PDB file of C-alpha atoms in Angstrom:
ATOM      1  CA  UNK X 133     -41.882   3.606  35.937  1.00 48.00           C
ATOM      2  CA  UNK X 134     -43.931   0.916  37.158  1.00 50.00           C
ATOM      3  CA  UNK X 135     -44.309  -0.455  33.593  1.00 49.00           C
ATOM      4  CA  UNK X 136     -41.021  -0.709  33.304  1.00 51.00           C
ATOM      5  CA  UNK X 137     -39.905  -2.013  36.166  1.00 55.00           C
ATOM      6  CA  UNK X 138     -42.894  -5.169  35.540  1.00 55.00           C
ATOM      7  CA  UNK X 139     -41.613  -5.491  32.049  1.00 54.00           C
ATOM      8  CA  UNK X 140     -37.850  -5.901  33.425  1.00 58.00           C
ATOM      9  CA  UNK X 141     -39.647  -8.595  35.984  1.00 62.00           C
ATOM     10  CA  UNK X 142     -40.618 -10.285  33.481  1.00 68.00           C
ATOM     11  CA  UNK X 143     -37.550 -10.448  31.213  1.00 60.00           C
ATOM     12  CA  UNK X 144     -35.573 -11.459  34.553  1.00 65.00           C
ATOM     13  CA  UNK X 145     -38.149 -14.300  34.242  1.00 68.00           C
ATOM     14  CA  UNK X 146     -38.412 -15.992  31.065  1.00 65.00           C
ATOM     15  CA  UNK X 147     -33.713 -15.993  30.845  1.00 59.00           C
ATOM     16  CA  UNK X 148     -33.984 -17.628  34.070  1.00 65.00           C
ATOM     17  CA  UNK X 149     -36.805 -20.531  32.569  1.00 65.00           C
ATOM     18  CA  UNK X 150     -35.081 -20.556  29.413  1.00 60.00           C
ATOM     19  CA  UNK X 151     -31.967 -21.303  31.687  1.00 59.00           C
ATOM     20  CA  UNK X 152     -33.767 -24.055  33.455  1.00 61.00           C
ATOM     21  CA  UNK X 153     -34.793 -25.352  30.170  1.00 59.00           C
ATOM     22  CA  UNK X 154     -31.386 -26.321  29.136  1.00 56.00           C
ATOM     23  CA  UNK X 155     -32.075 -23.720  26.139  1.00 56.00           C
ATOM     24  CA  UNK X 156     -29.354 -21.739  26.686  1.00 56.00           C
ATOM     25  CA  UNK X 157     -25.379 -23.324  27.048  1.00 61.00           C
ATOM     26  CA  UNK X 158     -23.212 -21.704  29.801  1.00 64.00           C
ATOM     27  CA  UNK X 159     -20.075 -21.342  28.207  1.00 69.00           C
ATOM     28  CA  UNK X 160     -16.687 -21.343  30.599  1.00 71.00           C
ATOM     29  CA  UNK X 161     -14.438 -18.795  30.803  1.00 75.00           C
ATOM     30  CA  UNK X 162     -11.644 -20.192  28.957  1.00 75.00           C
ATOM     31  CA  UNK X 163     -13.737 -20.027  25.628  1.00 69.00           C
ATOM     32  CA  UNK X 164     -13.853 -16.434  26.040  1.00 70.00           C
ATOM     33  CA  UNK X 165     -10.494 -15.974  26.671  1.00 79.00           C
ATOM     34  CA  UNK X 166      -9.306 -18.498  23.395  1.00 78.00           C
ATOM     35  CA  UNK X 167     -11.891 -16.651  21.426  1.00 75.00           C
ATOM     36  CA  UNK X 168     -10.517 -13.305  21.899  1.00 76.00           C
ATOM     37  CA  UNK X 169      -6.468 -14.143  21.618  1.00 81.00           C
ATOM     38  CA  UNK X 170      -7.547 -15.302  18.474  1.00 82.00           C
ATOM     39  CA  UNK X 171      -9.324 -12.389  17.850  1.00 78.00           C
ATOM     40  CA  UNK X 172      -6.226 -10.486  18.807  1.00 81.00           C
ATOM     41  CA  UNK X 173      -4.107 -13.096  16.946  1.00 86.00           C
ATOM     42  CA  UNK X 174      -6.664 -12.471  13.566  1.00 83.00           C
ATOM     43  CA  UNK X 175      -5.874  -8.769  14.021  1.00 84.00           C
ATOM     44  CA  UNK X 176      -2.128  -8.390  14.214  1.00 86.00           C
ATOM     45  CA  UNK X 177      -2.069 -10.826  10.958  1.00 89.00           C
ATOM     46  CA  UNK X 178      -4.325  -8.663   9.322  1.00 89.00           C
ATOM     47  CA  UNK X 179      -2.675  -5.802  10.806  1.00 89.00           C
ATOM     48  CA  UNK X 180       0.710  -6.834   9.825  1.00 89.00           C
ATOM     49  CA  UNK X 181      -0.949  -7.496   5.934  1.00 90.00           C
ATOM     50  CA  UNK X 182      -1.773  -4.364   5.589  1.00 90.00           C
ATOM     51  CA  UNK X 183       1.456  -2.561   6.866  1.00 91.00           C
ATOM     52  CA  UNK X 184       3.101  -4.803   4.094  1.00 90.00           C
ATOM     53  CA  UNK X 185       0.602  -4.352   0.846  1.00 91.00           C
ATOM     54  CA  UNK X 186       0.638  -0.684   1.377  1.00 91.00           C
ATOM     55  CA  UNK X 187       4.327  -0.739   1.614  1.00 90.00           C
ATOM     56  CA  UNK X 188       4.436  -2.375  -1.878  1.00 89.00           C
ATOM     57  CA  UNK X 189       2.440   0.297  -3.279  1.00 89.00           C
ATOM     58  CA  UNK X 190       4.475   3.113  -1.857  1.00 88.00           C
ATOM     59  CA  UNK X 191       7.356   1.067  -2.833  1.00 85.00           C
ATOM     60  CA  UNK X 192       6.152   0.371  -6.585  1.00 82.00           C
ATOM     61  CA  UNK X 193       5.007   4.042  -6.734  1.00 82.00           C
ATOM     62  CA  UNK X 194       8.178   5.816  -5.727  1.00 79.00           C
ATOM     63  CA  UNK X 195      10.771   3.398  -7.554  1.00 74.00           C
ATOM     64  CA  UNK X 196       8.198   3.723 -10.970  1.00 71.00           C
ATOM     65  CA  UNK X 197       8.076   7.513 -10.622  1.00 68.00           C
ATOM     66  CA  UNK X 198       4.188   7.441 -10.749  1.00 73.00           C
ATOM     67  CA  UNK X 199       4.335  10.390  -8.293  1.00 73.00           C
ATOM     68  CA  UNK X 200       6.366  12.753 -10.562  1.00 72.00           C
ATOM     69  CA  UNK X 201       4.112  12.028 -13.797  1.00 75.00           C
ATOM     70  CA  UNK X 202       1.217  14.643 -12.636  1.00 71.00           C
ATOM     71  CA  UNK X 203       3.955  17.632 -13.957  1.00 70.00           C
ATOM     72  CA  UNK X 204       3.527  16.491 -17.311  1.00 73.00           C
ATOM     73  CA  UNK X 205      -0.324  17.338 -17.868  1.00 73.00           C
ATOM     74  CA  UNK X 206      -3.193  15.684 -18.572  1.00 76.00           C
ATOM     75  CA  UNK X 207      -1.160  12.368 -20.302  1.00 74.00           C
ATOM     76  CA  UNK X 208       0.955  12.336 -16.775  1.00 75.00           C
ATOM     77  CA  UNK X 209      -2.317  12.332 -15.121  1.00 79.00           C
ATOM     78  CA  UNK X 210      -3.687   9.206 -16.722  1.00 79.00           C
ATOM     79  CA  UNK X 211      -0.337   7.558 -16.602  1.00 76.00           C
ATOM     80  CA  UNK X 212      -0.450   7.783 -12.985  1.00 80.00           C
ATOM     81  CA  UNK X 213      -3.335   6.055 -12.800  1.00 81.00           C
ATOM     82  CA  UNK X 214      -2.289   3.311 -14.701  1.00 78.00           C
ATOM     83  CA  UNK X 215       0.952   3.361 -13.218  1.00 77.00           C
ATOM     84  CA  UNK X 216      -1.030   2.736  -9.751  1.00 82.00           C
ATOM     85  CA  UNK X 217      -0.498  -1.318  -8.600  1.00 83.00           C
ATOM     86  CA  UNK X 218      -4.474  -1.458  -8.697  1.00 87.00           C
ATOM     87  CA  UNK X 219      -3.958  -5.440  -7.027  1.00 88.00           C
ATOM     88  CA  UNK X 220      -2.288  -4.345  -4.194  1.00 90.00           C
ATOM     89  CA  UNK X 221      -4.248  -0.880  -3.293  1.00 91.00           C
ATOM     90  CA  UNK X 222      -7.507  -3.217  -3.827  1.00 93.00           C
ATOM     91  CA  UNK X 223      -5.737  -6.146  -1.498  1.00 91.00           C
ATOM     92  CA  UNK X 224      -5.005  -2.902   0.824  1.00 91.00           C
ATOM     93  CA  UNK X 225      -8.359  -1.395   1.220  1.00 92.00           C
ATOM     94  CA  UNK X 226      -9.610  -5.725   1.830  1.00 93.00           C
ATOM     95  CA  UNK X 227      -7.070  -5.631   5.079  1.00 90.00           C
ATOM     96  CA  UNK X 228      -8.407  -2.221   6.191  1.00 89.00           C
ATOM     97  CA  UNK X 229     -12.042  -3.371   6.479  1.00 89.00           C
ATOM     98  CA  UNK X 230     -11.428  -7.333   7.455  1.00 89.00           C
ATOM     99  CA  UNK X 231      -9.236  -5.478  10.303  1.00 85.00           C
ATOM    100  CA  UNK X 232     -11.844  -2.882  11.214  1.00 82.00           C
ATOM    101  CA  UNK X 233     -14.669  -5.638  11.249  1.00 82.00           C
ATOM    102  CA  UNK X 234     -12.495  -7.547  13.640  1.00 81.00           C
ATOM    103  CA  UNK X 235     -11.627  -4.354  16.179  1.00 78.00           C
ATOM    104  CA  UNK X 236     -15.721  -4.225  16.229  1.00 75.00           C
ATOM    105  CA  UNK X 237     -15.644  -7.455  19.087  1.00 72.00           C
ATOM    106  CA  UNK X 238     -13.234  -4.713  21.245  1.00 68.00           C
ATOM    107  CA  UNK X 239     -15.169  -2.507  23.554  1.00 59.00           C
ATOM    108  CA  UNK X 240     -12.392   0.428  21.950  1.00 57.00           C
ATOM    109  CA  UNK X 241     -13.389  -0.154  18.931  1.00 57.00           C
ATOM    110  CA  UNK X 242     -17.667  -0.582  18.860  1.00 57.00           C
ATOM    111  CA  UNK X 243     -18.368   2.495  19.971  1.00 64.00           C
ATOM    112  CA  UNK X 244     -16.540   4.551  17.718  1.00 67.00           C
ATOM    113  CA  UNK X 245     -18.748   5.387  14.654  1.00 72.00           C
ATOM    114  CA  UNK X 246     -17.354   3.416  11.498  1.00 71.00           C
ATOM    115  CA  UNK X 247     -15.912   5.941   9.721  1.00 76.00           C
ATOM    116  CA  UNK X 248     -13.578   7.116  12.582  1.00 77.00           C
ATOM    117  CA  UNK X 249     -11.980   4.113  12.501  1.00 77.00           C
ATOM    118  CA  UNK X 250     -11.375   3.426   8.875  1.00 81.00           C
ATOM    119  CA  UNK X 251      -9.854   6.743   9.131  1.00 84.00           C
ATOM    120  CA  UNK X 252      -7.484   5.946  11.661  1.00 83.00           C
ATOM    121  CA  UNK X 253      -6.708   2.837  10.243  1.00 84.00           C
ATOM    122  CA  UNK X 254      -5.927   4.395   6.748  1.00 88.00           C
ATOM    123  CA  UNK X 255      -4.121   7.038   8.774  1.00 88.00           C
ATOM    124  CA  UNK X 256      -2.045   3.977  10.520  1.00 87.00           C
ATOM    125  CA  UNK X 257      -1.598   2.275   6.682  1.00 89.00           C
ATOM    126  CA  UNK X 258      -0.207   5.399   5.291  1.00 90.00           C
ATOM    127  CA  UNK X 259       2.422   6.047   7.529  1.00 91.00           C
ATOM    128  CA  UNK X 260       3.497   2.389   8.742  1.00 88.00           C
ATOM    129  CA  UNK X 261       3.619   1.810   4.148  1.00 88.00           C
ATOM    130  CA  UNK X 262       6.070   5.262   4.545  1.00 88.00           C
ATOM    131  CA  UNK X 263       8.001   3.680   7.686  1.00 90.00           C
ATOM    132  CA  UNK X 264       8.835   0.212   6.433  1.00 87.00           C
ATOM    133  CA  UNK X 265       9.735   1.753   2.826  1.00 85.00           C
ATOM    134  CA  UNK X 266      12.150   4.275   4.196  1.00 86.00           C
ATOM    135  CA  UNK X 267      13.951   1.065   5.990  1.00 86.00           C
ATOM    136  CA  UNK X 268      14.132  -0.382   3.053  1.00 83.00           C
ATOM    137  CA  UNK X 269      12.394  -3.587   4.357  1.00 83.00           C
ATOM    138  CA  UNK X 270      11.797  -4.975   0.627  1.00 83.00           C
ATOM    139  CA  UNK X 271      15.156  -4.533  -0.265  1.00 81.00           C
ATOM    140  CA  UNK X 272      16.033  -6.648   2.799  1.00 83.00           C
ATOM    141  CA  UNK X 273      13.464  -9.564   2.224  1.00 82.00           C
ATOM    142  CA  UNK X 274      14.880  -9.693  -1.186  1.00 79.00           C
ATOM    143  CA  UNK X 275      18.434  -9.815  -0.226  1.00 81.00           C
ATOM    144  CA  UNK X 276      17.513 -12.351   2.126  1.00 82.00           C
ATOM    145  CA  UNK X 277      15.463 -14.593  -0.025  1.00 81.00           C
ATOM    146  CA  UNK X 278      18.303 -14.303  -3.028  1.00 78.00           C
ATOM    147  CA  UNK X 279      20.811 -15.367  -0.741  1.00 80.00           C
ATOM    148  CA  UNK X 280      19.065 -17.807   1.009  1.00 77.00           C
ATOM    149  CA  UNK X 281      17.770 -19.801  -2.133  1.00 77.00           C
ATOM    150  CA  UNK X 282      13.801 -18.395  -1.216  1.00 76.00           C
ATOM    151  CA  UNK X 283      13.021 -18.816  -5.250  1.00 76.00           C
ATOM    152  CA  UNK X 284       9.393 -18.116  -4.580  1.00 78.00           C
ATOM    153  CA  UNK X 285      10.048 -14.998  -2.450  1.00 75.00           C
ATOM    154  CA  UNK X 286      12.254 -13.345  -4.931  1.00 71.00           C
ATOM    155  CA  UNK X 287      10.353 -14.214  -8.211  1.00 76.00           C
ATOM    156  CA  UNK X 288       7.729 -12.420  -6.460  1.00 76.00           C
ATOM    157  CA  UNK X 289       9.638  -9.288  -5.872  1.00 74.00           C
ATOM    158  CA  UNK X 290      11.348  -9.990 -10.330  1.00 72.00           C
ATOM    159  CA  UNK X 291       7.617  -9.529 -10.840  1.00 71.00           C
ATOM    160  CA  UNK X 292       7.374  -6.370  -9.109  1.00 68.00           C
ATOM    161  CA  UNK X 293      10.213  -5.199 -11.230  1.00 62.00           C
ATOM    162  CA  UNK X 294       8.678  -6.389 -14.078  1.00 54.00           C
ATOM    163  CA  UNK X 295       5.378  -4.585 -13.633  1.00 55.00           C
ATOM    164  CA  UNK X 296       6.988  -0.787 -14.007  1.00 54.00           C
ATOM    165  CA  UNK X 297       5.858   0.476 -17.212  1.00 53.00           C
ATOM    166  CA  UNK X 298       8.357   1.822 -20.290  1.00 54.00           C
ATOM    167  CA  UNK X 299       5.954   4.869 -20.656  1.00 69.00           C
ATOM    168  CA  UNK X 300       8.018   6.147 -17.441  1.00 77.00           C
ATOM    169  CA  UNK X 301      11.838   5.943 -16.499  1.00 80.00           C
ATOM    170  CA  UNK X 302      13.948   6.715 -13.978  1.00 82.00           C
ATOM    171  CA  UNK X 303      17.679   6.539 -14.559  1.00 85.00           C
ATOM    172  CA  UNK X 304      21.097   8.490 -14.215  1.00 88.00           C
ATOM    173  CA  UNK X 305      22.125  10.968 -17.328  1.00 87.00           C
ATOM    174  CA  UNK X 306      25.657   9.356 -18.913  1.00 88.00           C
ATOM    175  CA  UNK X 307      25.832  11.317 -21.666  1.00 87.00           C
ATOM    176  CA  UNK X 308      24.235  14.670 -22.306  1.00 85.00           C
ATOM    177  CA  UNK X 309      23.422  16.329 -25.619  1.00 81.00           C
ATOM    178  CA  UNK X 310      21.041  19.067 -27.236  1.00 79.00           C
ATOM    179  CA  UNK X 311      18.564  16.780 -28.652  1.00 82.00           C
ATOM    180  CA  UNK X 312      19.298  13.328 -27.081  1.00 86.00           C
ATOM    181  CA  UNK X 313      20.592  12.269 -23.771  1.00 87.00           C
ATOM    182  CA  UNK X 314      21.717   8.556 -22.751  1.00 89.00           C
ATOM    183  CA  UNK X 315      20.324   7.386 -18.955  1.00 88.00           C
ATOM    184  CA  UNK X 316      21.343   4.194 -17.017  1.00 87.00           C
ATOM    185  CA  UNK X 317      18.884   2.877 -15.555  1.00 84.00           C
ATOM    186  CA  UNK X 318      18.696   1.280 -11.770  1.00 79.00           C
ATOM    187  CA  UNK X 319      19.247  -2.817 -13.294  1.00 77.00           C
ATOM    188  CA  UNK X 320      22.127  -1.227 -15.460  1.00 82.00           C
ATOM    189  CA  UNK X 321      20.596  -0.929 -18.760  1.00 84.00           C
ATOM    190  CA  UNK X 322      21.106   2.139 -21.109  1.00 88.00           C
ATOM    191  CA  UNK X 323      18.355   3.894 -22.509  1.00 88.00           C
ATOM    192  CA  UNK X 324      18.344   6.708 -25.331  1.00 88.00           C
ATOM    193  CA  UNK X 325      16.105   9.401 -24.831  1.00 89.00           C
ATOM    194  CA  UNK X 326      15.225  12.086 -27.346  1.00 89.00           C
ATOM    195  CA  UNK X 327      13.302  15.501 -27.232  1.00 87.00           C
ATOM    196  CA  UNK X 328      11.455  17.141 -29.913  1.00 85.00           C
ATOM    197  CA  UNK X 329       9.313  20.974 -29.508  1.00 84.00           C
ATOM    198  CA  UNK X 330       6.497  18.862 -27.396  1.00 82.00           C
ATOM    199  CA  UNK X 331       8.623  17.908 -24.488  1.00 83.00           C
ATOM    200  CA  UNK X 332       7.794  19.260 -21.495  1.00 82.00           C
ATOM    201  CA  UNK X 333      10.558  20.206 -19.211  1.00 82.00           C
ATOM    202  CA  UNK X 334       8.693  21.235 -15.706  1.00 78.00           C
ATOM    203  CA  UNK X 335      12.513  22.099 -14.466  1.00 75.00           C
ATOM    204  CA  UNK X 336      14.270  23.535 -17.526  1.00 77.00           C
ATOM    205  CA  UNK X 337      16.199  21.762 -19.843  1.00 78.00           C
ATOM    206  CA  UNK X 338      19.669  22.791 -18.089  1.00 80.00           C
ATOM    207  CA  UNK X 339      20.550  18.737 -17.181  1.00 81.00           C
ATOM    208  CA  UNK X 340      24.648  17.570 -16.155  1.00 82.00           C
ATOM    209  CA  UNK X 341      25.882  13.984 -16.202  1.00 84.00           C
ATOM    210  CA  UNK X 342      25.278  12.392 -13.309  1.00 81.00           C
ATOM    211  CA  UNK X 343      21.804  13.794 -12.465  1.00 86.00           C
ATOM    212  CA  UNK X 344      18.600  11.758 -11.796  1.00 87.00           C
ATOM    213  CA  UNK X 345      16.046  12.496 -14.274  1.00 85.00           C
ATOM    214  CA  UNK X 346      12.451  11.045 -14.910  1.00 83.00           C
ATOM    215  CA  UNK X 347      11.048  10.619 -18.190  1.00 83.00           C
ATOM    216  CA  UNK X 348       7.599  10.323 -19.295  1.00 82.00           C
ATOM    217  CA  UNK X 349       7.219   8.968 -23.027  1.00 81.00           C
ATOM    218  CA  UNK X 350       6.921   6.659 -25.729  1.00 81.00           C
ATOM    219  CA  UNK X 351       9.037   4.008 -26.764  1.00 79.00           C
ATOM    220  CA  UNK X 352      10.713   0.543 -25.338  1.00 78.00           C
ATOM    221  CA  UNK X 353      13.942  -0.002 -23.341  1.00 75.00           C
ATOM    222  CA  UNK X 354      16.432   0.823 -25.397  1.00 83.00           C
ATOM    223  CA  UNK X 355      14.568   4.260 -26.880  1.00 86.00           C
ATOM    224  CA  UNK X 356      12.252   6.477 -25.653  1.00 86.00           C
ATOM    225  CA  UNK X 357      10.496   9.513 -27.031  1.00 87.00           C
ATOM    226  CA  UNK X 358       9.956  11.556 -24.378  1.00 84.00           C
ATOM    227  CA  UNK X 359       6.777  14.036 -23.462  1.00 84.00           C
ATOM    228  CA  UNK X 360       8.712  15.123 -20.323  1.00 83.00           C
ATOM    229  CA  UNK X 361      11.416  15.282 -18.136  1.00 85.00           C
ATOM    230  CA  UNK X 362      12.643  16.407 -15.191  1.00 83.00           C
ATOM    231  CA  UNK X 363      15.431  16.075 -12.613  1.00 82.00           C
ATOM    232  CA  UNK X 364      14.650  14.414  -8.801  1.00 79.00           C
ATOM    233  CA  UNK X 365      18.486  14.335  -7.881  1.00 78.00           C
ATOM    234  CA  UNK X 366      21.993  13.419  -8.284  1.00 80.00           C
ATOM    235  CA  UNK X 367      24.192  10.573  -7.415  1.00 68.00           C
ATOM    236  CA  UNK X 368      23.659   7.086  -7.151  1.00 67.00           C
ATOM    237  CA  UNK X 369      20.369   5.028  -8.385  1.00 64.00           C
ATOM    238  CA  UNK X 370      18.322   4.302  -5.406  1.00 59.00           C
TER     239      UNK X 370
END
């Protein structure tokens, strides 16, 4: 006890020298406070970055109909993966830890072992992606940017479109046969599909006009072979 308290003593001691010295700068309030609103600042940007790229890949994963691949086996499975917008999951998981690094300066945040907090951050990704995609927030940008001449904005979201693969399509059945069915697809284009004894029909092959189907295959836009296909709905294109 003694020890300790000399060894304290003496701690007490050399700060307050080093003080004298000039060694150490007092720094004023104020640069505590401007350091942490930007710290705060720094974390609703990244914050707000992270909301949106995991947005884009829910958004680029439900619209491509990577999600519904896995029913066709083992060639769904890989064409999942490489349906996944590796960019933005990769520019996703950069957010999560920039942010994380940054909540480290709050006193809420320090204390908490590491992986708590990446897991409550992913946790905060996954649903605030699922929030902003069911309110269609793209959709709006895009409107907005098309109608307000923002060419940069919507190229960006024409290069999106352009990224979903022909080895997977969504569209509406138009005309319904035994070996061959015709499907618009969401931009308005019609695509022939045809089935031999390999496809894969996870539903049953008992399709209508006007249903939803996803297709899993080989071919371009105007033909596709397909390996499977099932129905997600009727109606309208989303």
């Amino acid at each position: 006890m003694e020890h300790n308290h000399h060894h304290d003593q003496s701690v007490k001691a050399d700060l307050l020298s080093t003080i004298r010295k000039g060694d150490v700068a007092m720094r004023p309030r104020w640069y505590f406070l401007l350091q942490t609103a930007l710290a705060v600042m720094g974390a609703g940007f990244l914050l707000f970055g992270l909301f949106y790229t995991a947005s884009v890949v829910v958004l680029l994963v439900r619209t491509s109909g990577a999600l519904r691949v896995s029913d066709f086996g083992p060639e769904g499975w890989f064409a999942f993966l490489f349906m996944l917008p590796w960019m933005f999951v990769l520019g996703a998981v950069l957010f999560l830890f920039i942010l994380e690094s940054v909540l480290r300066r709050f006193a809420f945040a320090y204390r908490q072992p590491v992986l708590y907090s990446v897991a409550l951050l992913l946790a905060l990704a996954v649903v605030g992606a699922i929030v902003l995609d069911r309110m269609e927030m793209h959709q709006g940008i895009r409107a907005f940017s098309s109608a307000h001449g923002l060419t940069p904005v919507e190229g960006f979201y024409r290069t999106m479109d352009g990224r979903r693969p022909c080895c997977v399509v969504t569209g509406r059945i138009v005309e319904n046969g035994a070996t061959r069915i015709l499907i618009e697809r969401p931009d308005g284009t019609v695509t022939q599909v045809f089935f031999d004894a390999r496809t894969r029909f996870p539903d049953g092959r008992s399709f209508a006009t006007s249903n939803i189907v996803v297709l899993f295959g080989d071919g371009d836009d105007t033909s596709v072979s397909a390996k499977g296909v099932r129905v997600i709905g009727n109606g309208p294109l989303r």
